mmCIF file of C-alpha atoms in Angstrom:
data_model
loop_
_atom_site.group_PDB
_atom_site.id
_atom_site.type_symbol
_atom_site.label_atom_id
_atom_site.label_comp_id
_atom_site.label_asym_id
_atom_site.label_seq_id
_atom_site.Cartn_x
_atom_site.Cartn_y
_atom_site.Cartn_z
ATOM 1 C CA MET A 9 -30.207 -2.687 -14.531
ATOM 2 C CA ILE A 10 -30.264 -1.886 -10.814
ATOM 3 C CA ALA A 11 -27.070 -1.168 -8.942
ATOM 4 C CA LEU A 12 -27.378 -2.540 -5.424
ATOM 5 C CA ASN A 13 -24.056 -1.735 -3.923
ATOM 6 C CA ARG A 14 -21.315 0.569 -5.049
ATOM 7 C CA GLU A 15 -17.731 1.140 -4.057
ATOM 8 C CA ILE A 16 -15.041 3.310 -5.586
ATOM 9 C CA ILE A 17 -11.367 2.549 -5.123
ATOM 10 C CA GLU A 18 -8.465 4.731 -6.180
ATOM 11 C CA ILE A 19 -5.433 2.973 -7.619
ATOM 12 C CA ALA A 20 -2.068 4.700 -7.481
ATOM 13 C CA LYS A 21 0.505 2.097 -6.456
ATOM 14 C CA GLU A 22 1.097 -1.625 -6.486
ATOM 15 C CA LEU A 23 -0.138 -2.085 -2.904
ATOM 16 C CA ASP A 24 -3.581 -0.743 -3.866
ATOM 17 C CA VAL A 25 -4.015 -3.754 -6.147
ATOM 18 C CA VAL A 26 -3.971 -6.130 -3.195
ATOM 19 C CA PHE A 27 -6.570 -4.053 -1.346
ATOM 20 C CA PHE A 28 -8.774 -3.836 -4.431
ATOM 21 C CA ARG A 29 -8.655 -7.600 -4.953
ATOM 22 C CA GLN A 30 -9.656 -8.201 -1.338
ATOM 23 C CA ARG A 31 -12.616 -5.837 -1.595
ATOM 24 C CA LEU A 32 -13.708 -7.388 -4.884
ATOM 25 C CA LYS A 33 -13.525 -10.829 -3.338
ATOM 26 C CA GLU A 34 -15.637 -9.692 -0.386
ATOM 27 C CA HIS A 35 -18.338 -8.418 -2.735
ATOM 28 C CA ALA A 36 -18.262 -11.659 -4.724
ATOM 29 C CA VAL A 37 -18.507 -13.782 -1.590
ATOM 30 C CA LYS A 38 -21.380 -11.654 -0.311
ATOM 31 C CA ILE A 39 -23.582 -12.424 -3.303
ATOM 32 C CA GLY A 40 -22.646 -16.101 -3.085
ATOM 33 C CA MET A 41 -20.579 -16.417 -6.244
ATOM 34 C CA SER A 42 -18.925 -19.800 -6.762
ATOM 35 C CA VAL A 43 -15.186 -20.080 -6.162
ATOM 36 C CA LEU A 44 -14.535 -20.641 -9.859
ATOM 37 C CA ASN A 45 -16.443 -17.539 -10.933
ATOM 38 C CA GLN A 46 -14.813 -15.558 -8.140
ATOM 39 C CA THR A 47 -11.385 -16.587 -9.375
ATOM 40 C CA LYS A 48 -12.277 -15.723 -12.954
ATOM 41 C CA LEU A 49 -13.578 -12.289 -11.981
ATOM 42 C CA ILE A 50 -10.610 -11.548 -9.737
ATOM 43 C CA THR A 51 -8.083 -12.700 -12.327
ATOM 44 C CA ALA A 52 -9.693 -10.630 -15.092
ATOM 45 C CA SER A 53 -9.788 -7.586 -12.812
ATOM 46 C CA SER A 54 -6.218 -8.225 -11.815
ATOM 47 C CA GLU A 55 -5.142 -8.094 -15.471
ATOM 48 C CA LEU A 56 -7.019 -4.855 -16.068
ATOM 49 C CA VAL A 57 -5.789 -3.119 -12.944
ATOM 50 C CA ARG A 58 -2.219 -4.060 -13.787
ATOM 51 C CA ASN A 59 -2.662 -2.556 -17.250
ATOM 52 C CA MET A 60 -4.008 0.565 -15.626
ATOM 53 C CA LEU A 61 -0.997 0.862 -13.329
ATOM 54 C CA LYS A 62 1.545 0.027 -15.987
ATOM 55 C CA TYR A 63 0.326 2.196 -18.852
ATOM 56 C CA ALA A 64 -1.624 4.980 -17.141
ATOM 57 C CA GLY A 65 0.093 5.101 -13.746
ATOM 58 C CA GLY A 66 -3.170 4.540 -11.895
ATOM 59 C CA GLY A 67 -6.844 5.379 -12.048
ATOM 60 C CA GLN A 68 -10.183 4.725 -10.490
ATOM 61 C CA ILE A 69 -12.172 1.515 -10.125
ATOM 62 C CA CYS A 70 -15.862 1.220 -9.405
ATOM 63 C CA ILE A 71 -17.241 -2.076 -8.085
ATOM 64 C CA GLU A 72 -21.006 -2.513 -8.361
ATOM 65 C CA VAL A 73 -23.332 -5.323 -7.443
ATOM 66 C CA ILE A 74 -25.996 -5.306 -10.153
ATOM 67 C CA ASN A 75 -29.297 -6.995 -10.744
ATOM 68 C CA GLU A 76 -30.699 -7.513 -14.207
ATOM 69 C CA LYS A 77 -33.220 -9.956 -15.683
ATOM 70 C CA MET A 78 -33.486 -11.975 -12.503
ATOM 71 C CA GLN A 79 -29.775 -12.496 -12.208
ATOM 72 C CA ILE A 80 -27.286 -10.957 -9.872
ATOM 73 C CA GLY A 81 -23.716 -10.136 -10.743
ATOM 74 C CA ILE A 82 -20.742 -7.857 -10.287
ATOM 75 C CA LYS A 83 -19.802 -5.047 -12.592
ATOM 76 C CA VAL A 84 -16.360 -3.491 -12.406
ATOM 77 C CA THR A 85 -15.458 -0.292 -14.223
ATOM 78 C CA PHE A 86 -11.814 0.676 -14.706
ATOM 79 C CA GLU A 87 -11.263 4.282 -15.607
ATOM 80 C CA ASP A 88 -7.894 5.887 -16.232
ATOM 81 C CA LYS A 89 -6.563 9.099 -17.694
ATOM 82 C CA GLY A 90 -3.626 7.492 -19.435
ATOM 83 C CA PRO A 91 -2.356 7.752 -22.999
ATOM 84 C CA GLY A 92 -5.164 5.625 -24.449
ATOM 85 C CA ILE A 93 -4.925 2.595 -26.751
ATOM 86 C CA PRO A 94 -4.165 3.464 -30.397
ATOM 87 C CA ASP A 95 -5.497 0.238 -31.932
ATOM 88 C CA ILE A 96 -8.025 -1.564 -29.757
ATOM 89 C CA HIS A 97 -8.524 -4.298 -32.337
ATOM 90 C CA LYS A 98 -4.826 -5.144 -32.199
ATOM 91 C CA ALA A 99 -4.685 -4.865 -28.407
ATOM 92 C CA MET A 100 -7.454 -7.431 -28.148
ATOM 93 C CA GLN A 101 -5.412 -10.036 -30.057
ATOM 94 C CA ASP A 102 -3.601 -12.806 -28.209
ATOM 95 C CA GLY A 103 0.093 -12.228 -27.885
ATOM 96 C CA PHE A 104 0.124 -8.545 -28.813
ATOM 97 C CA SER A 105 1.906 -6.349 -26.305
ATOM 98 C CA THR A 106 3.662 -3.008 -26.398
ATOM 99 C CA GLY A 107 5.164 -3.626 -22.986
ATOM 100 C CA LYS A 108 7.140 -6.904 -23.174
ATOM 101 C CA SER A 109 4.457 -8.931 -21.395
ATOM 102 C CA LEU A 110 2.726 -12.091 -22.578
ATOM 103 C CA GLY A 111 0.050 -10.033 -24.360
ATOM 104 C CA LEU A 112 -2.790 -11.982 -22.778
ATOM 105 C CA GLY A 113 -4.162 -9.355 -20.413
ATOM 106 C CA LEU A 114 -6.986 -7.818 -22.438
ATOM 107 C CA PRO A 115 -8.049 -10.842 -24.531
ATOM 108 C CA GLY A 116 -7.656 -13.136 -21.500
ATOM 109 C CA ALA A 117 -9.775 -10.873 -19.321
ATOM 110 C CA LYS A 118 -12.455 -10.831 -22.002
ATOM 111 C CA ARG A 119 -12.591 -14.633 -22.015
ATOM 112 C CA LEU A 120 -12.919 -14.745 -18.234
ATOM 113 C CA VAL A 121 -16.013 -12.545 -17.922
ATOM 114 C CA ASN A 122 -19.557 -12.510 -19.309
ATOM 115 C CA GLU A 123 -19.566 -8.963 -20.602
ATOM 116 C CA PHE A 124 -16.627 -6.885 -21.705
ATOM 117 C CA ASP A 125 -16.587 -3.372 -23.051
ATOM 118 C CA ILE A 126 -13.610 -1.167 -23.833
ATOM 119 C CA LYS A 127 -13.542 2.465 -24.870
ATOM 120 C CA SER A 128 -10.356 4.392 -25.402
ATOM 121 C CA GLU A 129 -9.452 7.809 -26.634
ATOM 122 C CA ILE A 130 -5.887 8.798 -27.479
ATOM 123 C CA GLY A 131 -4.528 11.243 -24.939
ATOM 124 C CA LYS A 132 -7.659 11.107 -22.803
ATOM 125 C CA GLY A 133 -7.768 7.668 -21.262
ATOM 126 C CA THR A 134 -9.414 4.300 -21.294
ATOM 127 C CA ILE A 135 -12.577 2.898 -19.733
ATOM 128 C CA VAL A 136 -13.027 -0.852 -19.429
ATOM 129 C CA THR A 137 -16.236 -2.342 -18.066
ATOM 130 C CA ILE A 138 -16.645 -6.009 -17.169
ATOM 131 C CA VAL A 139 -19.589 -7.958 -15.805
ATOM 132 C CA ARG A 140 -19.554 -11.396 -14.288
ATOM 133 C CA TRP A 141 -22.898 -12.979 -13.405
ATOM 134 C CA LYS A 142 -23.171 -15.037 -10.271
ATOM 135 C CA ASN A 143 -24.366 -18.103 -12.155
ATOM 136 C CA GLY A 144 -23.038 -17.240 -15.603
ATOM 137 C CA LEU A 145 -20.925 -19.746 -17.513
ATOM 138 C CA MET B 29 2.728 46.627 10.184
ATOM 139 C CA ASN B 30 3.990 43.082 10.125
ATOM 140 C CA ASN B 31 7.133 44.088 11.915
ATOM 141 C CA ALA B 32 5.015 45.839 14.487
ATOM 142 C CA LEU B 33 3.333 42.506 15.108
ATOM 143 C CA ALA B 34 6.668 40.791 15.654
ATOM 144 C CA ASP B 35 7.769 43.580 18.015
ATOM 145 C CA LEU B 36 4.559 43.308 19.950
ATOM 146 C CA LEU B 37 4.961 39.573 20.393
ATOM 147 C CA LEU B 38 8.618 39.933 21.338
ATOM 148 C CA LYS B 39 7.788 42.525 23.937
ATOM 149 C CA ASN B 40 5.161 40.339 25.530
ATOM 150 C CA GLN B 41 7.197 37.149 25.321
ATOM 151 C CA LYS B 42 7.002 36.422 29.023
ATOM 152 C CA GLU B 43 3.301 36.972 29.190
ATOM 153 C CA ILE B 44 2.700 34.744 26.198
ATOM 154 C CA LEU B 45 4.687 31.934 27.754
ATOM 155 C CA GLU B 46 2.751 32.211 31.008
ATOM 156 C CA GLN B 47 -0.546 32.214 29.178
ATOM 157 C CA TRP B 48 0.510 29.305 27.000
ATOM 158 C CA MET B 49 1.619 27.270 29.992
ATOM 159 C CA LYS B 50 -1.664 28.054 31.708
ATOM 160 C CA ASN B 51 -3.581 26.880 28.648
ATOM 161 C CA GLN B 52 -1.598 23.685 28.507
ATOM 162 C CA LEU B 53 -1.892 22.934 32.196
ATOM 163 C CA SER B 54 -5.629 23.507 32.222
ATOM 164 C CA ASN B 55 -6.207 21.381 29.125
ATOM 165 C CA ASN B 56 -7.468 17.923 29.988
ATOM 166 C CA THR B 57 -5.244 16.295 27.380
ATOM 167 C CA LEU B 58 -2.214 17.219 29.493
ATOM 168 C CA ARG B 59 -0.093 14.129 30.099
ATOM 169 C CA GLU B 60 1.615 14.625 33.415
ATOM 170 C CA ASP B 61 2.348 10.929 33.461
ATOM 171 C CA LEU B 62 4.571 11.306 30.398
ATOM 172 C CA MET B 63 6.299 14.627 30.914
ATOM 173 C CA SER B 64 6.972 16.717 34.011
ATOM 174 C CA ASN B 65 5.781 20.304 34.089
ATOM 175 C CA GLU B 66 9.346 21.663 34.218
ATOM 176 C CA ASN B 67 10.247 19.742 31.101
ATOM 177 C CA LEU B 68 7.108 20.926 29.383
ATOM 178 C CA ARG B 69 7.956 24.488 30.341
ATOM 179 C CA ARG B 70 11.469 24.183 28.991
ATOM 180 C CA GLN B 71 10.173 22.745 25.737
ATOM 181 C CA SER B 72 7.562 25.479 25.425
ATOM 182 C CA GLN B 73 10.121 28.195 26.163
ATOM 183 C CA GLU B 74 12.473 26.869 23.525
ATOM 184 C CA LEU B 75 9.734 26.592 20.916
ATOM 185 C CA LEU B 76 8.486 30.097 21.624
ATOM 186 C CA ASP B 77 12.030 31.486 21.315
ATOM 187 C CA LEU B 78 12.460 29.822 17.955
ATOM 188 C CA PHE B 79 9.038 30.999 16.861
ATOM 189 C CA LEU B 80 9.775 34.622 17.695
ATOM 190 C CA LYS B 81 13.140 34.365 15.995
ATOM 191 C CA ALA B 82 11.434 33.053 12.863
ATOM 192 C CA VAL B 83 8.840 35.836 12.629
ATOM 193 C CA LYS B 84 11.300 38.602 13.488
ATOM 194 C CA LYS B 85 11.908 39.528 9.851
ATOM 195 C CA GLY B 86 8.209 39.818 9.077
ATOM 196 C CA ASN B 87 7.888 36.554 7.143
ATOM 197 C CA TYR B 88 4.673 34.887 8.244
ATOM 198 C CA ASP B 89 3.721 32.592 5.400
ATOM 199 C CA ASP B 90 6.707 31.063 3.629
ATOM 200 C CA LEU B 91 7.941 28.172 5.766
ATOM 201 C CA ASN B 92 10.583 27.124 3.260
ATOM 202 C CA THR B 93 12.939 29.910 4.247
ATOM 203 C CA ARG B 94 15.997 29.834 6.492
ATOM 204 C CA GLU B 95 14.306 31.578 9.413
ATOM 205 C CA TYR B 96 11.962 28.645 9.861
ATOM 206 C CA GLU B 97 14.585 25.898 9.641
ATOM 207 C CA GLY B 98 15.154 25.948 13.395
ATOM 208 C CA ILE B 99 11.555 25.784 14.487
ATOM 209 C CA ILE B 100 10.598 23.141 11.917
ATOM 210 C CA GLU B 101 13.508 20.995 12.990
ATOM 211 C CA MET B 102 12.467 21.338 16.604
ATOM 212 C CA LEU B 103 8.829 20.529 15.834
ATOM 213 C CA GLN B 104 9.884 17.409 13.967
ATOM 214 C CA GLY B 105 12.062 16.419 16.901
ATOM 215 C CA ILE B 106 9.200 16.990 19.339
ATOM 216 C CA SER B 107 6.796 15.032 17.181
ATOM 217 C CA ILE B 108 9.121 12.030 16.967
ATOM 218 C CA SER B 109 10.194 12.035 20.607
ATOM 219 C CA ARG B 110 6.616 12.495 21.820
ATOM 220 C CA ALA B 111 5.413 9.693 19.601
ATOM 221 C CA GLN B 112 8.053 7.446 21.152
ATOM 222 C CA GLN B 113 6.999 8.530 24.641
ATOM 223 C CA GLY B 114 3.450 7.483 23.879
ATOM 224 C CA TYR B 115 1.763 10.757 23.020
ATOM 225 C CA SER B 116 -0.969 10.609 20.411
ATOM 226 C CA PRO B 117 -0.521 12.893 17.382
ATOM 227 C CA LYS B 118 -3.567 14.833 18.576
ATOM 228 C CA GLU B 119 -1.889 15.713 21.864
ATOM 229 C CA THR B 120 1.231 16.876 20.065
ATOM 230 C CA ALA B 121 -0.812 19.043 17.719
ATOM 231 C CA ILE B 122 -2.765 20.536 20.628
ATOM 232 C CA PHE B 123 0.570 21.505 22.172
ATOM 233 C CA VAL B 124 1.242 23.714 19.131
ATOM 234 C CA PHE B 125 -2.317 24.932 18.699
ATOM 235 C CA SER B 126 -2.590 26.072 22.298
ATOM 236 C CA LEU B 127 0.154 28.612 21.571
ATOM 237 C CA LYS B 128 -2.232 30.201 19.107
ATOM 238 C CA GLU B 129 -4.639 31.214 21.818
ATOM 239 C CA ALA B 130 -1.907 32.851 23.869
ATOM 240 C CA LEU B 131 -0.622 34.815 20.879
ATOM 241 C CA ILE B 132 -4.072 35.966 19.864
ATOM 242 C CA ASN B 133 -4.888 37.056 23.401
ATOM 243 C CA THR B 134 -1.799 39.258 23.401
ATOM 244 C CA ILE B 135 -2.772 40.846 20.107
ATOM 245 C CA VAL B 136 -6.299 41.526 21.288
ATOM 246 C CA LYS B 137 -5.026 43.054 24.493
ATOM 247 C CA ALA B 138 -2.766 45.463 22.599
ATOM 248 C CA ASP B 139 -4.852 46.369 19.563
ATOM 249 C CA GLY B 140 -8.361 45.622 20.667
ATOM 250 C CA ASP B 141 -10.699 44.851 17.814
ATOM 251 C CA SER B 142 -9.156 47.194 15.251
ATOM 252 C CA LYS B 143 -8.716 46.140 11.647
ATOM 253 C CA GLU B 144 -5.003 45.523 12.184
ATOM 254 C CA ALA B 145 -5.744 43.180 15.026
ATOM 255 C CA VAL B 146 -8.055 41.092 12.839
ATOM 256 C CA ASN B 147 -5.362 40.952 10.162
ATOM 257 C CA SER B 148 -2.689 39.941 12.641
ATOM 258 C CA ILE B 149 -4.916 37.262 14.082
ATOM 259 C CA LEU B 150 -5.532 35.789 10.638
ATOM 260 C CA ILE B 151 -1.806 35.747 9.929
ATOM 261 C CA ILE B 152 -0.964 34.089 13.240
ATOM 262 C CA ASN B 153 -3.796 31.613 12.752
ATOM 263 C CA ASN B 154 -2.500 30.504 9.351
ATOM 264 C CA LEU B 155 1.074 30.248 10.534
ATOM 265 C CA LEU B 156 0.247 28.191 13.638
ATOM 266 C CA ASP B 157 -1.969 25.875 11.585
ATOM 267 C CA GLN B 158 0.911 25.198 9.236
ATOM 268 C CA LEU B 159 3.251 24.506 12.129
ATOM 269 C CA GLY B 160 0.709 22.157 13.715
ATOM 270 C CA ILE B 161 0.389 20.246 10.483
ATOM 271 C CA ILE B 162 4.151 19.702 10.424
ATOM 272 C CA THR B 163 3.869 17.638 13.606
ATOM 273 C CA PHE B 164 1.196 15.503 11.948
ATOM 274 C CA GLU B 165 3.225 15.067 8.787
ATOM 275 C CA THR B 166 6.270 13.976 10.747
ATOM 276 C CA PHE B 167 4.212 11.515 12.725
ATOM 277 C CA ILE B 168 2.740 9.973 9.569
ATOM 278 C CA ARG B 169 6.121 9.842 7.837
ATOM 279 C CA GLY B 170 7.506 7.972 10.827
ATOM 280 C CA ARG B 171 4.680 5.456 10.653
ATOM 281 C CA GLU B 172 5.063 5.064 6.898
ATOM 282 C CA SER B 173 8.726 4.235 7.161
ATOM 283 C CA VAL B 174 7.867 1.529 9.695
ATOM 284 C CA ILE B 175 5.289 0.040 7.324
ATOM 285 C CA LEU B 176 7.721 0.122 4.424
ATOM 286 C CA ARG B 177 10.385 -1.621 6.467
ATOM 287 C CA GLN B 178 7.911 -4.275 7.537
ATOM 288 C CA THR B 179 6.830 -4.883 3.946
ATOM 289 C CA GLN B 180 10.429 -5.470 2.986
ATOM 290 C CA GLU B 181 10.889 -7.762 5.942
ATOM 291 C CA ILE B 182 7.803 -9.797 5.071
ATOM 292 C CA ASN B 183 9.063 -10.174 1.527
ATOM 293 C CA GLU B 184 12.335 -11.572 2.714
ATOM 294 C CA ILE B 185 10.963 -13.781 5.452
ATOM 295 C CA SER B 186 8.174 -15.287 3.416
ATOM 296 C CA THR B 187 10.303 -16.887 0.736
ATOM 297 C CA PRO B 188 12.116 -19.749 2.406
ATOM 298 C CA VAL B 189 13.817 -22.426 0.347
ATOM 299 C CA ILE B 190 13.407 -25.821 1.992
ATOM 300 C CA ARG B 191 15.557 -28.828 1.315
ATOM 301 C CA VAL B 192 13.083 -31.704 1.406
ATOM 302 C CA TRP B 193 15.443 -34.396 0.176
ATOM 303 C CA GLU B 194 18.944 -34.833 -1.108
ATOM 304 C CA GLY B 195 18.783 -32.986 -4.431
ATOM 305 C CA ILE B 196 15.216 -31.740 -4.045
ATOM 306 C CA LEU B 197 14.309 -28.182 -3.009
ATOM 307 C CA ALA B 198 10.829 -26.924 -2.207
ATOM 308 C CA LEU B 199 9.781 -23.313 -2.304
ATOM 309 C CA PRO B 200 6.338 -22.454 -0.948
ATOM 310 C CA ILE B 201 5.176 -19.104 -2.298
ATOM 311 C CA ILE B 202 2.613 -17.284 -0.163
ATOM 312 C CA GLY B 203 0.960 -14.020 -1.127
ATOM 313 C CA THR B 204 0.993 -11.950 -4.258
ATOM 314 C CA LEU B 205 3.787 -12.571 -6.695
ATOM 315 C CA ASP B 206 4.891 -9.201 -8.030
ATOM 316 C CA SER B 207 8.092 -8.247 -9.789
ATOM 317 C CA ALA B 208 10.062 -7.416 -6.648
ATOM 318 C CA ARG B 209 8.930 -10.611 -4.955
ATOM 319 C CA THR B 210 9.791 -12.744 -7.986
ATOM 320 C CA GLN B 211 13.245 -11.254 -7.962
ATOM 321 C CA ILE B 212 13.791 -12.323 -4.339
ATOM 322 C CA VAL B 213 12.293 -15.776 -4.948
ATOM 323 C CA MET B 214 14.459 -16.339 -7.987
ATOM 324 C CA GLU B 215 17.639 -15.168 -6.278
ATOM 325 C CA ASN B 216 17.036 -17.356 -3.224
ATOM 326 C CA LEU B 217 16.192 -20.376 -5.340
ATOM 327 C CA LEU B 218 19.142 -20.109 -7.711
ATOM 328 C CA GLN B 219 21.550 -19.499 -4.850
ATOM 329 C CA GLU B 220 20.231 -22.523 -2.984
ATOM 330 C CA ILE B 221 20.547 -24.682 -6.105
ATOM 331 C CA VAL B 222 24.218 -23.768 -6.226
ATOM 332 C CA ASN B 223 24.711 -24.281 -2.488
ATOM 333 C CA THR B 224 23.077 -27.694 -2.293
ATOM 334 C CA GLY B 225 23.771 -28.985 -5.776
ATOM 335 C CA SER B 226 20.116 -29.851 -6.127
ATOM 336 C CA SER B 227 18.712 -30.929 -9.455
ATOM 337 C CA ILE B 228 14.989 -30.529 -8.799
ATOM 338 C CA ALA B 229 13.085 -27.531 -7.473
ATOM 339 C CA ILE B 230 9.403 -27.584 -6.555
ATOM 340 C CA LEU B 231 7.590 -24.233 -6.644
ATOM 341 C CA ASP B 232 4.406 -24.497 -4.617
ATOM 342 C CA ILE B 233 1.832 -21.816 -5.429
ATOM 343 C CA SER B 234 -0.980 -22.981 -3.106
ATOM 344 C CA GLY B 235 -0.630 -19.729 -1.208
ATOM 345 C CA VAL B 236 -0.881 -17.427 -4.217
ATOM 346 C CA PRO B 237 -4.399 -15.934 -4.253
ATOM 347 C CA ALA B 238 -4.666 -15.146 -7.965
ATOM 348 C CA VAL B 239 -2.616 -16.270 -10.929
ATOM 349 C CA ASP B 240 -2.876 -13.733 -13.715
ATOM 350 C CA SER B 241 -0.711 -13.376 -16.797
ATOM 351 C CA LEU B 242 1.943 -11.354 -14.964
ATOM 352 C CA VAL B 243 2.299 -13.992 -12.238
ATOM 353 C CA ALA B 244 2.432 -16.677 -14.925
ATOM 354 C CA GLN B 245 5.106 -14.746 -16.753
ATOM 355 C CA HIS B 246 7.148 -14.501 -13.559
ATOM 356 C CA LEU B 247 6.760 -18.236 -12.988
ATOM 357 C CA ILE B 248 7.868 -19.019 -16.533
ATOM 358 C CA LYS B 249 10.933 -16.809 -16.071
ATOM 359 C CA THR B 250 11.839 -18.531 -12.810
ATOM 360 C CA VAL B 251 11.492 -21.949 -14.438
ATOM 361 C CA SER B 252 13.677 -20.913 -17.399
ATOM 362 C CA ALA B 253 16.377 -19.573 -15.090
ATOM 363 C CA THR B 254 16.317 -22.797 -13.064
ATOM 364 C CA ARG B 255 16.674 -24.826 -16.241
ATOM 365 C CA LEU B 256 19.685 -22.763 -17.274
ATOM 366 C CA MET B 257 21.294 -23.832 -14.007
ATOM 367 C CA GLY B 258 20.764 -27.435 -15.018
ATOM 368 C CA ALA B 259 17.934 -28.141 -12.601
ATOM 369 C CA GLU B 260 14.371 -29.145 -13.332
ATOM 370 C CA CYS B 261 11.425 -27.216 -11.977
ATOM 371 C CA ILE B 262 8.016 -28.545 -10.967
ATOM 372 C CA ILE B 263 5.123 -26.198 -10.169
ATOM 373 C CA SER B 264 2.683 -27.573 -7.632
ATOM 374 C CA GLY B 265 -0.377 -26.377 -5.781
ATOM 375 C CA ILE B 266 -2.475 -25.519 -8.820
ATOM 376 C CA ARG B 267 -6.053 -25.477 -7.583
ATOM 377 C CA ALA B 268 -8.969 -26.496 -9.811
ATOM 378 C CA GLU B 269 -10.292 -22.970 -10.270
ATOM 379 C CA ILE B 270 -6.833 -21.633 -11.016
ATOM 380 C CA ALA B 271 -6.308 -24.326 -13.652
ATOM 381 C CA GLN B 272 -9.528 -23.284 -15.425
ATOM 382 C CA THR B 273 -8.667 -19.617 -15.167
ATOM 383 C CA ILE B 274 -5.217 -20.181 -16.665
ATOM 384 C CA VAL B 275 -6.775 -22.032 -19.619
ATOM 385 C CA HIS B 276 -9.285 -19.228 -20.256
ATOM 386 C CA LEU B 277 -6.579 -16.619 -20.015
ATOM 387 C CA GLY B 278 -4.711 -18.513 -22.697
ATOM 388 C CA ILE B 279 -1.465 -18.990 -20.809
ATOM 389 C CA ASP B 280 0.596 -21.864 -22.150
ATOM 390 C CA LEU B 281 2.238 -23.802 -19.331
ATOM 391 C CA SER B 282 2.388 -27.057 -21.281
ATOM 392 C CA ASN B 283 6.184 -27.260 -21.314
ATOM 393 C CA ILE B 284 6.368 -26.899 -17.548
ATOM 394 C CA GLN B 285 5.813 -29.821 -15.215
ATOM 395 C CA THR B 286 2.805 -29.035 -13.051
ATOM 396 C CA LYS B 287 1.072 -30.956 -10.271
ATOM 397 C CA ALA B 288 -2.000 -30.346 -8.152
ATOM 398 C CA SER B 289 -0.367 -30.930 -4.792
ATOM 399 C CA LEU B 290 3.049 -30.750 -3.218
ATOM 400 C CA ALA B 291 2.777 -34.473 -2.409
ATOM 401 C CA SER B 292 2.374 -35.483 -6.045
ATOM 402 C CA ALA B 293 5.168 -33.120 -7.047
ATOM 403 C CA LEU B 294 7.430 -34.784 -4.490
ATOM 404 C CA LYS B 295 6.450 -38.181 -5.841
ATOM 405 C CA LEU B 296 7.361 -37.053 -9.357
ATOM 406 C CA ALA B 297 10.654 -35.694 -8.080
ATOM 407 C CA PHE B 298 11.442 -39.047 -6.433
ATOM 408 C CA ALA B 299 10.641 -40.836 -9.695
ATOM 409 C CA MET B 300 12.921 -38.477 -11.609
ATOM 410 C CA LEU B 301 15.749 -39.252 -9.201
ATOM 411 C CA GLN B 302 14.865 -42.955 -9.386
ATOM 412 C CA LEU B 303 14.113 -43.089 -5.712
ATOM 413 C CA GLU B 304 11.400 -45.260 -4.291
ATOM 414 C CA VAL B 305 9.403 -44.759 -1.149
ATOM 415 C CA LYS B 306 8.350 -48.091 0.316
ATOM 416 C CA LYS B 307 6.421 -49.153 3.307
ATOM 417 C CA GLY B 308 8.871 -51.154 5.355
ATOM 418 C CA GLU B 309 8.034 -54.398 7.105
ATOM 419 C CA ARG B 310 7.575 -53.710 10.726
ATOM 420 C CA LYS B 311 10.166 -55.383 12.838
ATOM 421 C CA ILE B 312 8.972 -56.370 16.243
ATOM 422 C CA ILE B 313 11.597 -55.671 18.823
ATOM 423 C CA LYS B 314 11.379 -57.858 21.802
#
């Protein structure tokens, strides 16, 4: 995998989310991603960044344009130093929420992207990585 | 030793002021167009007085004490008033920093390059840096409060409730729908339903860039609240890509009336009110 372009954005307050979404959109437009895939990527990222703000109070996001096996795509890594997720299996189920929301954030985001990886350690934080290919389904 | 430094500065007060003024007048960032030299002199004199008063007791590093209240207050005042007059924050900071040179010159003249002189210079350097930063901080705080006020204003302005027909309200939502925004939208909408006795409200989300589960949740809440008031809610402006994204996310909007465009939502609203829009026969007036 080759990373072509890299940008790191710090998230600390609600206004940062808007900025992050704009930057992400710019990257997606630059590689010529279709509007549908752009929307899917942005919505998935939006879910994850909201989780980050709500449960960990902020964190760091890394946007990368990557190239692998003749296809180009965008990889976004969300890293926070929050409380961590006790039961990832449960958190990935539809309708499960500890915070009075719809409980669709994590499972919904997974359905919207091509690759989804989540690692969490109690008391240390959570890292979520998503990849959306330019021409992926 | 520290008190000796304060005494030295106090003794040479006049000289310091002269030197400081000279530094300021010779600096090419001097803004004679914005402030006359007499005014500048008065301001400098006052600041120097307060500065000497603050260091009198030998406190050179803790700015959170009573001695420094006066000078900090004055610096904040200068920063704000200069910003309003059109000074850049750099020019305001240079005003403070140029005092440093005058103070250090005095120390060098008295103590030469002895160890005490080096120490004193370091102390003065640190102190003046801190004071200079205060002007920056004040400037930024002023700007921030303006931005915050504008954000609030935008929130309030950008949620108009439009009466498109007798009994039909339209509410175009533009921008990101967060919790605070939803609160304003909901309040405006519910109030307008009461005021106009409307029975149908159309929420148009064409201007919302991304609909994630939180936005959807806010929409569902708004629709439920509208229903409790006895009015029906139609959501319009759902673009093709947003429709697909909502399905993948797994959000269930099936018990809410949705339409792709505001026009079709209006048509539905007319049908619900049993109104008909007809093309009239053109009457030729002679």
